[in-house]
Short mmCIF file of C-alpha atoms in Angstrom, two decimals:
data_model
loop_
_atom_site.label_atom_id
_atom_site.label_comp_id
_atom_site.label_asym_id
_atom_site.label_seq_id
_atom_site.Cartn_x
_atom_site.Cartn_y
_atom_site.Cartn_z
CA MET A 930 18.11 13.47 16.23
CA SER A 931 19.10 10.16 14.73
CA LEU A 932 19.81 9.70 11.05
CA THR A 933 16.41 8.16 10.43
CA VAL A 934 13.05 9.41 11.53
CA ARG A 935 12.14 5.84 12.32
CA ARG A 936 13.84 2.57 11.45
CA ARG A 937 11.91 -0.14 9.74
CA ARG A 938 12.24 -2.89 12.24
CA VAL A 939 11.26 -6.43 12.97
CA PRO A 940 8.47 -5.78 15.45
CA PHE A 941 9.91 -7.10 18.69
CA ARG A 942 9.63 -5.56 22.16
CA ALA A 943 11.51 -6.54 25.31
CA VAL A 944 9.91 -8.78 27.92
CA ALA A 945 10.91 -9.14 31.56
CA LEU A 946 14.08 -11.22 31.57
CA ALA A 947 13.61 -12.77 34.99
CA LEU A 948 10.03 -13.85 34.32
CA THR A 949 10.95 -15.34 30.96
CA LEU A 950 13.90 -17.27 32.32
CA ALA A 951 11.69 -18.75 35.00
CA ALA A 952 9.64 -20.40 32.28
CA LEU A 953 12.57 -21.82 30.32
CA PRO A 954 13.21 -25.23 31.99
CA ALA A 955 9.74 -26.50 31.08
CA MET A 956 10.38 -25.63 27.42
CA THR A 957 13.66 -27.47 26.90
CA THR A 958 12.22 -30.88 26.11
CA GLY A 959 9.98 -31.99 23.27
CA THR A 960 7.17 -29.45 22.87
CA GLY A 961 4.55 -30.45 20.35
CA THR A 962 4.78 -33.08 17.66
CA PRO A 963 3.54 -33.18 14.09
CA GLY A 964 -0.10 -33.97 13.88
CA ASN A 965 -3.42 -32.85 12.52
CA SER A 966 -5.60 -30.22 14.10
CA ALA A 967 -9.37 -30.42 14.14
CA SER A 968 -9.42 -28.78 10.70
CA GLY A 969 -7.24 -31.52 9.20
CA ASN A 970 -4.22 -29.24 8.82
CA PRO A 971 -0.88 -30.01 10.54
CA SER A 972 -0.61 -28.66 14.06
CA LEU A 973 1.29 -25.39 14.49
CA GLU A 974 2.02 -26.02 18.15
CA GLY A 975 5.58 -26.75 19.16
CA LEU A 976 9.07 -25.34 18.68
CA TRP A 977 10.22 -23.92 15.37
CA GLN A 978 13.70 -22.86 14.21
CA SER A 979 13.87 -20.10 11.61
CA THR A 980 16.10 -20.40 8.56
CA GLY A 981 18.21 -17.31 9.06
CA TYR A 982 17.21 -14.69 11.65
CA GLY A 983 18.61 -16.67 14.61
CA THR A 984 15.20 -17.23 16.17
CA VAL A 985 13.39 -20.12 17.83
CA VAL A 986 9.62 -19.67 18.02
CA SER A 987 7.55 -21.46 20.65
CA VAL A 988 3.88 -21.82 19.70
CA GLY A 989 1.28 -22.91 22.21
CA GLU A 990 -2.46 -23.24 21.92
CA ARG A 991 -2.98 -19.54 22.63
CA ARG A 992 0.47 -17.98 22.86
CA LEU A 993 3.58 -17.37 20.77
CA ARG A 994 7.00 -16.35 22.03
CA THR A 995 10.56 -16.25 20.71
CA TYR A 996 14.16 -16.94 21.73
CA GLU A 997 17.16 -15.12 20.24
CA THR A 998 19.96 -17.58 19.59
CA THR A 999 23.52 -17.72 18.35
CA ARG A 1000 26.02 -20.53 18.63
CA VAL A 1001 27.16 -19.11 21.96
CA SER A 1002 24.00 -17.58 23.42
CA CYS A 1003 20.28 -17.95 23.96
CA LEU A 1004 18.22 -15.07 25.33
CA PRO A 1005 14.50 -14.58 25.79
CA GLY A 1006 13.12 -13.10 22.61
CA ARG A 1007 11.47 -9.75 22.32
CA LEU A 1008 8.18 -10.98 20.98
CA GLU A 1009 5.16 -12.32 22.80
CA ALA A 1010 1.80 -12.60 21.10
CA GLU A 1011 -1.66 -13.94 21.78
CA ARG A 1012 -3.71 -15.92 19.30
CA SER A 1013 -6.51 -13.94 17.69
CA GLY A 1014 -9.42 -15.76 16.06
CA SER A 1015 -9.82 -19.28 14.74
CA SER A 1016 -7.73 -21.13 12.19
CA ARG A 1017 -8.56 -20.35 8.58
CA ALA A 1018 -9.35 -22.97 5.95
CA ASP A 1019 -5.68 -23.27 4.98
CA GLY A 1020 -4.67 -23.76 8.61
CA ALA A 1021 -3.25 -20.24 8.99
CA VAL A 1022 -3.43 -18.71 12.46
CA ASP A 1023 -3.10 -15.04 13.42
CA PHE A 1024 -1.40 -13.72 16.54
CA THR A 1025 -1.52 -10.21 17.98
CA PRO A 1026 1.68 -8.99 19.67
CA ALA A 1027 1.38 -7.90 23.28
CA ASP A 1028 2.76 -4.54 22.22
CA SER A 1029 0.39 -3.84 19.33
CA GLU A 1030 1.63 -0.25 19.04
CA GLU A 1031 4.93 -1.50 17.63
CA ALA A 1032 3.99 -4.59 15.65
CA GLY A 1033 1.55 -5.62 13.00
CA ARG A 1034 -0.37 -8.89 12.92
CA ILE A 1035 1.67 -12.12 12.84
CA THR A 1036 0.43 -15.01 10.70
CA LEU A 1037 1.64 -18.62 10.84
CA THR A 1038 0.77 -20.82 7.85
CA PRO A 1039 1.43 -24.57 7.44
CA GLY A 1040 3.87 -25.59 4.71
CA SER A 1041 2.59 -27.00 1.45
CA ASP A 1042 4.04 -30.52 1.89
CA ASP A 1043 1.62 -31.55 4.70
CA SER A 1044 4.51 -32.96 6.72
CA GLY A 1045 3.80 -30.67 9.63
CA ASP A 1046 7.51 -29.90 9.86
CA VAL A 1047 7.63 -26.59 7.96
CA ILE A 1048 5.63 -23.41 8.48
CA ARG A 1049 5.80 -19.81 7.29
CA LEU A 1050 5.78 -16.79 9.56
CA ARG A 1051 4.70 -13.43 8.19
CA PHE A 1052 4.59 -10.00 9.83
CA ALA A 1053 1.88 -7.80 8.36
CA ASP A 1054 4.21 -4.80 8.33
CA ASN A 1055 7.14 -6.62 6.68
CA ALA A 1056 7.51 -7.72 3.05
CA GLY A 1057 7.95 -11.46 2.52
CA PHE A 1058 7.91 -14.32 5.03
CA ARG A 1059 10.24 -16.52 7.07
CA THR A 1060 10.54 -20.27 6.80
CA LEU A 1061 10.56 -22.22 10.09
CA HIS A 1062 11.37 -25.90 10.64
CA ARG A 1063 10.09 -27.96 13.53
CA VAL A 1064 12.54 -28.86 16.29
CA HIS A 1065 11.83 -30.89 19.40
CA GLU A 1066 13.87 -29.05 21.98
CA LEU A 1067 15.51 -25.73 22.59
CA PRO A 1068 19.29 -25.49 22.45
CA GLU A 1069 20.75 -26.68 25.75
CA ARG A 1070 22.12 -23.20 26.52
CA CYS A 1071 18.54 -21.82 26.62
CA GLY A 1072 17.96 -23.61 29.91
CA HIS A 1073 20.57 -21.60 31.81
CA LYS A 1074 20.60 -18.06 33.07
CA PRO A 1075 23.06 -16.24 30.77
CA PRO A 1076 26.20 -14.68 32.25
CA THR A 1077 26.16 -10.89 32.20
CA ASP A 1078 29.86 -10.08 32.56
CA PRO A 1079 31.55 -7.91 29.87
CA ARG A 1080 33.09 -10.90 28.09
CA ALA A 1081 29.69 -12.59 27.65
CA VAL A 1082 28.22 -9.34 26.36
CA PHE A 1083 31.08 -8.95 23.87
CA ASP A 1084 30.81 -12.56 22.69
CA THR A 1085 27.04 -12.35 22.14
CA PHE A 1086 27.40 -9.07 20.25
CA TRP A 1087 30.24 -10.31 18.04
CA GLN A 1088 28.60 -13.67 17.32
CA THR A 1089 25.25 -12.11 16.40
CA TYR A 1090 26.97 -10.00 13.74
CA ALA A 1091 29.14 -12.92 12.62
CA GLU A 1092 26.10 -15.09 11.95
CA ASN A 1093 23.72 -12.48 10.54
CA TYR A 1094 25.34 -9.37 9.08
CA PRO A 1095 25.09 -9.63 5.26
CA SER A 1096 27.59 -7.07 3.98
CA PHE A 1097 31.05 -7.60 5.50
CA PRO A 1098 32.68 -8.20 2.08
CA ALA A 1099 30.95 -5.18 0.54
CA LYS A 1100 32.07 -3.01 3.47
CA GLY A 1101 35.65 -4.34 3.40
CA VAL A 1102 35.49 -5.45 7.05
CA ASP A 1103 37.21 -8.62 8.32
CA TRP A 1104 34.96 -9.45 11.27
CA ALA A 1105 37.25 -12.19 12.60
CA ALA A 1106 40.09 -9.66 12.70
CA VAL A 1107 37.81 -7.29 14.62
CA ARG A 1108 37.35 -9.93 17.29
CA ASP A 1109 41.07 -10.64 17.47
CA ARG A 1110 41.75 -6.95 17.94
CA TYR A 1111 39.22 -6.12 20.65
CA ARG A 1112 38.42 -9.33 22.58
CA PRO A 1113 41.74 -9.58 24.49
CA ALA A 1114 41.10 -6.17 26.07
CA ILE A 1115 37.76 -7.22 27.58
CA THR A 1116 37.98 -8.50 31.16
CA ALA A 1117 35.62 -8.99 34.08
CA ASP A 1118 36.66 -5.50 35.24
CA THR A 1119 35.90 -3.69 32.00
CA THR A 1120 33.60 -0.77 32.81
CA ASP A 1121 30.29 -0.15 31.05
CA ALA A 1122 31.71 2.98 29.43
CA GLU A 1123 34.76 1.08 28.16
CA LEU A 1124 32.65 -1.80 26.86
CA PHE A 1125 30.24 0.52 25.08
CA GLY A 1126 33.17 2.30 23.45
CA VAL A 1127 34.58 -1.01 22.18
CA LEU A 1128 31.25 -2.16 20.72
CA GLU A 1129 30.81 1.20 19.02
CA ASP A 1130 34.33 1.09 17.58
CA MET A 1131 33.65 -2.40 16.22
CA ILE A 1132 30.66 -1.43 14.08
CA LYS A 1133 31.37 2.23 13.29
CA PRO A 1134 33.52 1.27 10.22
CA LEU A 1135 30.47 -0.45 8.71
CA HIS A 1136 28.93 2.99 8.13
CA ASP A 1137 25.50 1.36 8.25
CA ALA A 1138 22.39 3.32 9.24
CA HIS A 1139 20.71 0.12 10.45
CA THR A 1140 23.34 -0.53 13.13
CA SER A 1141 22.93 0.84 16.63
CA ILE A 1142 23.68 0.27 20.31
CA VAL A 1143 21.65 1.68 23.20
CA ALA A 1144 22.82 1.50 26.82
CA GLY A 1145 20.28 3.27 28.99
CA ARG A 1146 19.23 6.85 28.35
CA LYS A 1147 22.63 8.46 27.96
CA GLN A 1148 24.66 6.14 25.72
CA ARG A 1149 23.51 5.63 22.16
CA PHE A 1150 25.26 5.06 18.85
CA VAL A 1151 23.61 4.95 15.41
CA GLY A 1152 25.68 4.25 12.30
CA ARG A 1153 25.56 6.25 9.08
CA ARG A 1154 27.33 6.46 5.76
CA ALA A 1155 30.61 8.36 5.95
CA ASP A 1156 29.36 11.25 3.80
CA THR A 1157 26.18 11.78 5.83
CA GLU A 1158 25.62 14.10 8.76
CA ALA A 1159 22.79 13.24 11.12
CA PRO A 1160 20.11 15.90 10.61
CA THR A 1161 19.60 18.32 13.48
CA SER A 1162 16.30 20.00 14.30
CA ASP A 1163 17.70 23.11 12.60
CA THR A 1164 18.43 21.11 9.45
CA VAL A 1165 14.92 19.67 9.42
CA THR A 1166 13.45 23.16 9.76
CA LYS A 1167 15.53 24.37 6.81
CA ILE A 1168 14.46 21.38 4.71
CA GLU A 1169 10.79 21.94 5.46
CA LYS A 1170 10.95 25.66 4.67
CA ALA A 1171 12.95 25.16 1.48
CA THR A 1172 10.65 22.42 0.21
CA ALA A 1173 7.48 24.39 0.94
CA ALA A 1174 8.90 27.46 -0.80
CA SER A 1175 9.92 25.46 -3.86
CA VAL A 1176 6.53 23.77 -4.20
CA GLY A 1177 5.01 27.22 -3.99
CA THR A 1178 1.45 26.15 -3.18
CA PRO A 1179 -0.15 24.68 -0.04
CA GLN A 1180 -0.13 20.91 0.18
CA GLN A 1181 -2.96 18.68 1.31
CA ARG A 1182 -1.74 16.71 4.34
CA TRP A 1183 -2.37 13.26 5.75
CA GLY A 1184 -0.60 10.91 8.12
CA LEU A 1185 0.18 13.53 10.78
CA GLY A 1186 1.91 15.58 8.10
CA ALA A 1187 4.06 12.76 6.71
CA ILE A 1188 2.16 12.68 3.40
CA GLY A 1189 1.68 15.81 1.32
CA TYR A 1190 0.28 16.47 -2.13
CA ALA A 1191 -0.02 19.52 -4.39
CA ASP A 1192 -1.06 20.14 -7.98
CA LEU A 1193 1.71 22.13 -9.70
CA PRO A 1194 1.33 24.21 -12.87
CA GLY A 1195 1.35 22.28 -16.13
CA ARG A 1196 -0.69 19.37 -14.68
CA ILE A 1197 2.27 18.06 -12.68
CA GLY A 1198 1.47 16.29 -9.43
CA TYR A 1199 3.79 16.54 -6.41
CA LEU A 1200 3.64 13.80 -3.75
CA ARG A 1201 5.96 14.07 -0.75
CA ILE A 1202 6.40 11.26 1.80
CA THR A 1203 8.69 11.72 4.81
CA ARG A 1204 8.22 8.30 6.43
CA PHE A 1205 6.42 5.00 5.99
CA ALA A 1206 5.24 4.64 9.59
CA ASP A 1207 3.45 6.53 12.36
CA PHE A 1208 0.72 7.95 10.16
CA THR A 1209 -1.56 7.78 13.20
CA GLU A 1210 -1.15 8.69 16.85
CA ASP A 1211 -1.07 5.11 18.13
CA GLY A 1212 1.38 3.84 15.48
CA ASP A 1213 -0.77 0.79 14.73
CA TYR A 1214 0.10 -0.70 11.33
CA ALA A 1215 -3.48 -1.41 10.27
CA ARG A 1216 -4.50 2.17 11.06
CA ASP A 1217 -1.40 3.50 9.28
CA ARG A 1218 -2.40 1.51 6.20
CA ALA A 1219 -5.95 2.87 6.34
CA GLU A 1220 -4.64 6.44 6.64
CA LEU A 1221 -2.35 5.88 3.64
CA ASP A 1222 -5.27 4.52 1.60
CA LYS A 1223 -7.28 7.60 2.52
CA ALA A 1224 -4.49 9.80 1.15
CA LEU A 1225 -4.04 7.74 -2.01
CA ASP A 1226 -7.77 7.80 -2.72
CA ALA A 1227 -7.70 11.59 -2.44
CA VAL A 1228 -4.62 11.93 -4.69
CA PHE A 1229 -5.28 9.33 -7.39
CA THR A 1230 -8.76 10.40 -8.39
CA GLU A 1231 -10.43 9.62 -11.71
CA PRO A 1232 -9.87 13.19 -13.05
CA ARG A 1233 -6.14 13.08 -12.19
CA THR A 1234 -5.59 9.65 -13.75
CA HIS A 1235 -7.85 9.66 -16.84
CA GLY A 1236 -9.09 12.12 -19.43
CA SER A 1237 -8.04 15.48 -20.80
CA LYS A 1238 -7.31 16.98 -17.37
CA ALA A 1239 -5.25 14.06 -16.08
CA LEU A 1240 -1.75 14.56 -14.72
CA ARG A 1241 0.93 14.84 -17.36
CA ALA A 1242 3.60 13.81 -14.84
CA LEU A 1243 4.04 12.97 -11.17
CA VAL A 1244 6.97 13.89 -8.91
CA ILE A 1245 7.47 11.81 -5.75
CA ASP A 1246 9.76 13.49 -3.23
CA LEU A 1247 11.62 11.06 -0.93
CA ARG A 1248 14.67 13.22 -0.22
CA PHE A 1249 13.88 13.32 3.50
CA ASN A 1250 12.36 9.93 4.30
CA GLY A 1251 13.35 8.01 7.42
CA GLY A 1252 11.78 4.69 6.49
CA GLY A 1253 9.16 2.53 8.17
CA SER A 1254 7.19 -0.35 6.69
CA ASP A 1255 7.95 -1.79 3.24
CA PRO A 1256 4.34 -2.88 2.53
CA LEU A 1257 3.19 0.73 2.79
CA GLY A 1258 5.61 1.66 0.01
CA LEU A 1259 4.43 -1.30 -2.06
CA ARG A 1260 0.87 -0.10 -1.49
CA ILE A 1261 1.73 3.21 -3.16
CA ALA A 1262 3.50 1.41 -6.01
CA SER A 1263 0.28 -0.52 -6.66
CA ARG A 1264 -1.42 2.79 -7.49
CA LEU A 1265 1.28 3.60 -10.05
CA THR A 1266 0.97 0.64 -12.43
CA ALA A 1267 -1.58 -1.17 -14.57
CA ARG A 1268 0.44 -4.38 -14.71
CA ALA A 1269 1.87 -6.70 -12.08
CA TYR A 1270 5.66 -6.91 -11.77
CA THR A 1271 8.41 -7.94 -9.36
CA ALA A 1272 9.59 -5.06 -7.18
CA TYR A 1273 12.71 -6.87 -5.92
CA THR A 1274 13.73 -10.16 -4.36
CA LYS A 1275 14.60 -10.48 -0.70
CA GLN A 1276 16.88 -12.91 1.11
CA ALA A 1277 18.45 -13.24 4.56
CA ARG A 1278 21.83 -14.44 5.77
CA ASP A 1279 21.47 -18.16 6.43
CA ASN A 1280 23.29 -18.50 9.73
CA THR A 1281 22.88 -22.27 9.80
CA VAL A 1282 25.51 -22.80 7.10
CA ALA A 1283 28.63 -21.13 5.70
CA ALA A 1284 29.11 -17.39 6.06
CA ASP A 1285 28.56 -16.66 2.38
CA ARG A 1286 25.18 -18.41 2.15
CA PHE A 1287 21.75 -16.80 2.03
CA THR A 1288 18.18 -18.04 2.15
CA SER A 1289 16.32 -18.54 -1.11
CA ALA A 1290 15.39 -15.21 -2.69
CA GLN A 1291 11.71 -14.36 -2.31
CA PRO A 1292 10.15 -12.29 -5.09
CA ILE A 1293 8.19 -9.33 -3.73
CA GLU A 1294 5.43 -8.36 -6.12
CA VAL A 1295 3.61 -5.16 -7.03
CA SER A 1296 0.03 -5.71 -8.20
CA PRO A 1297 -2.25 -2.94 -9.48
CA ARG A 1298 -5.13 -2.04 -7.20
CA THR A 1299 -8.26 -3.58 -8.65
CA GLY A 1300 -11.18 -1.17 -8.92
CA ASP A 1301 -9.18 1.94 -7.93
CA PRO A 1302 -7.84 4.61 -10.29
CA VAL A 1303 -4.12 4.15 -10.98
CA TYR A 1304 -1.61 6.61 -12.40
CA THR A 1305 0.51 5.12 -15.21
CA GLY A 1306 2.15 8.19 -16.74
CA PRO A 1307 5.66 9.69 -16.50
CA LEU A 1308 7.20 9.64 -13.04
CA ALA A 1309 10.17 11.32 -11.35
CA VAL A 1310 11.51 10.26 -7.95
CA LEU A 1311 13.62 12.69 -5.92
CA THR A 1312 16.17 11.00 -3.65
CA GLY A 1313 19.17 11.85 -1.48
CA ARG A 1314 21.33 10.56 1.33
CA LEU A 1315 18.43 11.11 3.76
CA THR A 1316 16.32 8.64 1.77
CA VAL A 1317 16.68 5.69 4.12
CA SER A 1318 15.38 2.15 4.60
CA ALA A 1319 11.75 1.80 3.42
CA GLY A 1320 12.26 5.03 1.49
CA GLU A 1321 14.92 3.12 -0.45
CA THR A 1322 12.97 -0.08 -0.92
CA PHE A 1323 10.08 2.00 -2.28
CA THR A 1324 12.52 3.65 -4.72
CA GLN A 1325 13.73 0.18 -5.68
CA ALA A 1326 10.14 -1.07 -6.06
CA LEU A 1327 9.55 1.55 -8.77
CA MET A 1328 12.63 0.68 -10.85
CA ASN A 1329 10.82 -2.12 -12.76
CA ARG A 1330 7.74 0.01 -13.35
CA SER A 1331 6.84 0.85 -16.94
CA PRO A 1332 7.51 3.55 -17.85
CA ALA A 1333 10.51 3.55 -15.52
CA PRO A 1334 10.83 6.61 -13.29
CA VAL A 1335 13.55 9.20 -13.70
CA ARG A 1336 15.51 9.40 -10.44
CA ILE A 1337 16.78 12.91 -9.65
CA GLY A 1338 19.08 13.99 -6.84
CA GLU A 1339 21.73 11.95 -5.00
CA ASN A 1340 22.32 8.34 -3.99
CA THR A 1341 20.03 6.99 -1.31
CA GLN A 1342 21.60 6.06 2.05
CA GLY A 1343 22.18 2.34 1.34
CA ALA A 1344 20.36 0.69 4.28
CA PHE A 1345 17.63 -1.61 2.96
CA SER A 1346 17.19 -4.56 5.33
CA ASP A 1347 14.67 -4.86 8.12
CA THR A 1348 16.52 -4.51 11.38
CA MET A 1349 17.10 -7.33 13.83
CA ASP A 1350 16.45 -5.77 17.24
CA ARG A 1351 18.35 -7.69 19.90
CA VAL A 1352 19.03 -7.63 23.65
CA LEU A 1353 22.46 -8.26 25.18
CA PRO A 1354 22.88 -10.26 28.39
CA ASN A 1355 23.37 -7.06 30.42
CA GLY A 1356 20.13 -5.54 29.15
CA TRP A 1357 21.58 -3.24 26.49
CA THR A 1358 19.88 -3.32 23.09
CA PHE A 1359 21.35 -3.27 19.61
CA THR A 1360 20.26 -3.56 16.00
CA LEU A 1361 21.76 -4.90 12.81
CA PRO A 1362 20.53 -5.75 9.31
CA ASN A 1363 20.54 -9.34 8.07
CA GLU A 1364 18.90 -9.17 4.63
CA ARG A 1365 19.62 -8.22 1.02
CA TYR A 1366 17.15 -6.63 -1.40
CA LEU A 1367 18.16 -7.59 -4.92
CA ALA A 1368 17.38 -5.87 -8.21
CA SER A 1369 16.37 -7.90 -11.27
CA ASN A 1370 20.04 -8.21 -12.26
CA GLY A 1371 20.94 -9.61 -8.82
CA ARG A 1372 22.57 -6.42 -7.59
CA ALA A 1373 22.26 -5.20 -4.00
CA PHE A 1374 22.58 -1.50 -3.19
CA ASP A 1375 23.67 -1.74 0.45
CA GLY A 1376 26.29 0.82 1.35
CA THR A 1377 26.26 2.75 -1.91
CA GLY A 1378 22.53 3.31 -2.18
CA ILE A 1379 20.54 3.65 -5.40
CA ALA A 1380 22.11 6.17 -7.76
CA PRO A 1381 20.06 8.86 -9.48
CA THR A 1382 19.50 9.01 -13.21
CA ILE A 1383 20.14 12.76 -13.10
CA ARG A 1384 22.56 13.87 -10.40
CA VAL A 1385 21.67 17.12 -8.64
CA PRO A 1386 22.94 18.29 -5.20
CA VAL A 1387 20.32 17.89 -2.46
CA PHE A 1388 19.77 20.11 0.60
CA THR A 1389 23.13 21.90 0.51
CA ASP A 1390 23.93 24.98 2.59
CA GLU A 1391 24.42 26.88 -0.66
CA ASP A 1392 20.94 25.91 -1.84
CA PHE A 1393 19.42 26.87 1.51
CA ALA A 1394 21.15 30.27 1.39
CA ALA A 1395 20.11 30.92 -2.21
CA ARG A 1396 16.58 29.54 -1.67
CA ARG A 1397 17.18 27.00 -4.45
CA ASP A 1398 15.74 23.53 -4.89
CA GLY A 1399 17.74 22.07 -7.76
CA ALA A 1400 16.17 18.60 -7.77
CA LEU A 1401 12.55 19.73 -7.86
CA THR A 1402 13.40 22.47 -10.35
CA ARG A 1403 15.06 19.88 -12.61
CA ALA A 1404 12.01 17.62 -12.40
CA ARG A 1405 9.68 20.45 -13.36
CA GLU A 1406 11.93 21.37 -16.27
CA LEU A 1407 11.97 17.75 -17.40
CA PHE A 1408 8.20 17.67 -17.68
CA GLY A 1409 7.73 21.30 -18.71
#
């Protein structure tokens, strides 16, 4: 079992390399020019270069596709989508990915300056948007079949990290020195096993749960913080049994068991969430969101949120949460506040300029749900090193809530960014983060994770043996 139940990822899926390459020559010259559509809005058709993210997006009348680029490579992207519906009044157009099980709706919106040269791209299951600028041709290297020898694979892998990874200084890793150390050993005769071992050795010191390499069915590496053991099925069983025993009363369940709720003595609510994805069998984001809303409507009822029998406190248990989609976490936060506030700001490595530059920070907002009961009382959040990715961004989204939650347990894992899912020239896949999620004081928590307010050991062998749950016990004492 990997460290995370499921990574929050940019929703890309692989397409057939040979078929995609066959279409490339026709796309290397001017494709679309600024102009007005029938609605009077600038045309979205053409080629668009993202700021950060290393992506070129080709938009046709009915189809959208991507190319993954670095300064030394261009590979067919892992996203193809078909247009769905007509343009809206603001010129926005929706696209549905070919693999709808993995991705949410994609929306392209014209920029506000009416030049036709800037658009925004938004994934329904990601927080924030990307800015794209019109270009009139693909990079020249996109018109050639990429070499697949070990040196080309190494160079693409190294360059992708060099242009996009956001935390080399924080991790104390000199990436140029990594290249100098390993590149001379790579030759045309380097075996797959040797090459995989080199790539793994390059990124293992990052101790980053959003880094991975997959080479077929047998070779796989997933990073993790140095103090974290990947949970085994036995560990998961122990966690589930210990948590159920500590809660002491049956929980209502939704989302294929990922969401649980129980009323504890003393009018304390207990809400446990083990992932922010796959709440339904087909994994569709819209259906996941509907299932979450169903659970929230059942939990945050009028009697629990108002009046003499309302909850005195709420405990949210994220100690075993493998991540998923940020907007689902923000959706829960909207049921925990009566006022709008900024959850965090988000920015990506800007690979078009110097290595220490980032895109403009986008504020990600939490707005109370209009017309639905919301809980605004005392809150405790239980976290640990198995609180990963969207579990962490949800924790961060609650930090500016009023009243602020008490965080109990251990530091979260320290892997916040959406993952860039990429393909290497030889067909192997890999992931890396390329974003920072900043608190109101400008701090990022990558690597260290978000620290608790009250530190209590989480899921230790001693606690399992003694049938203890220190974090939940401490929360109940706090509100007792």
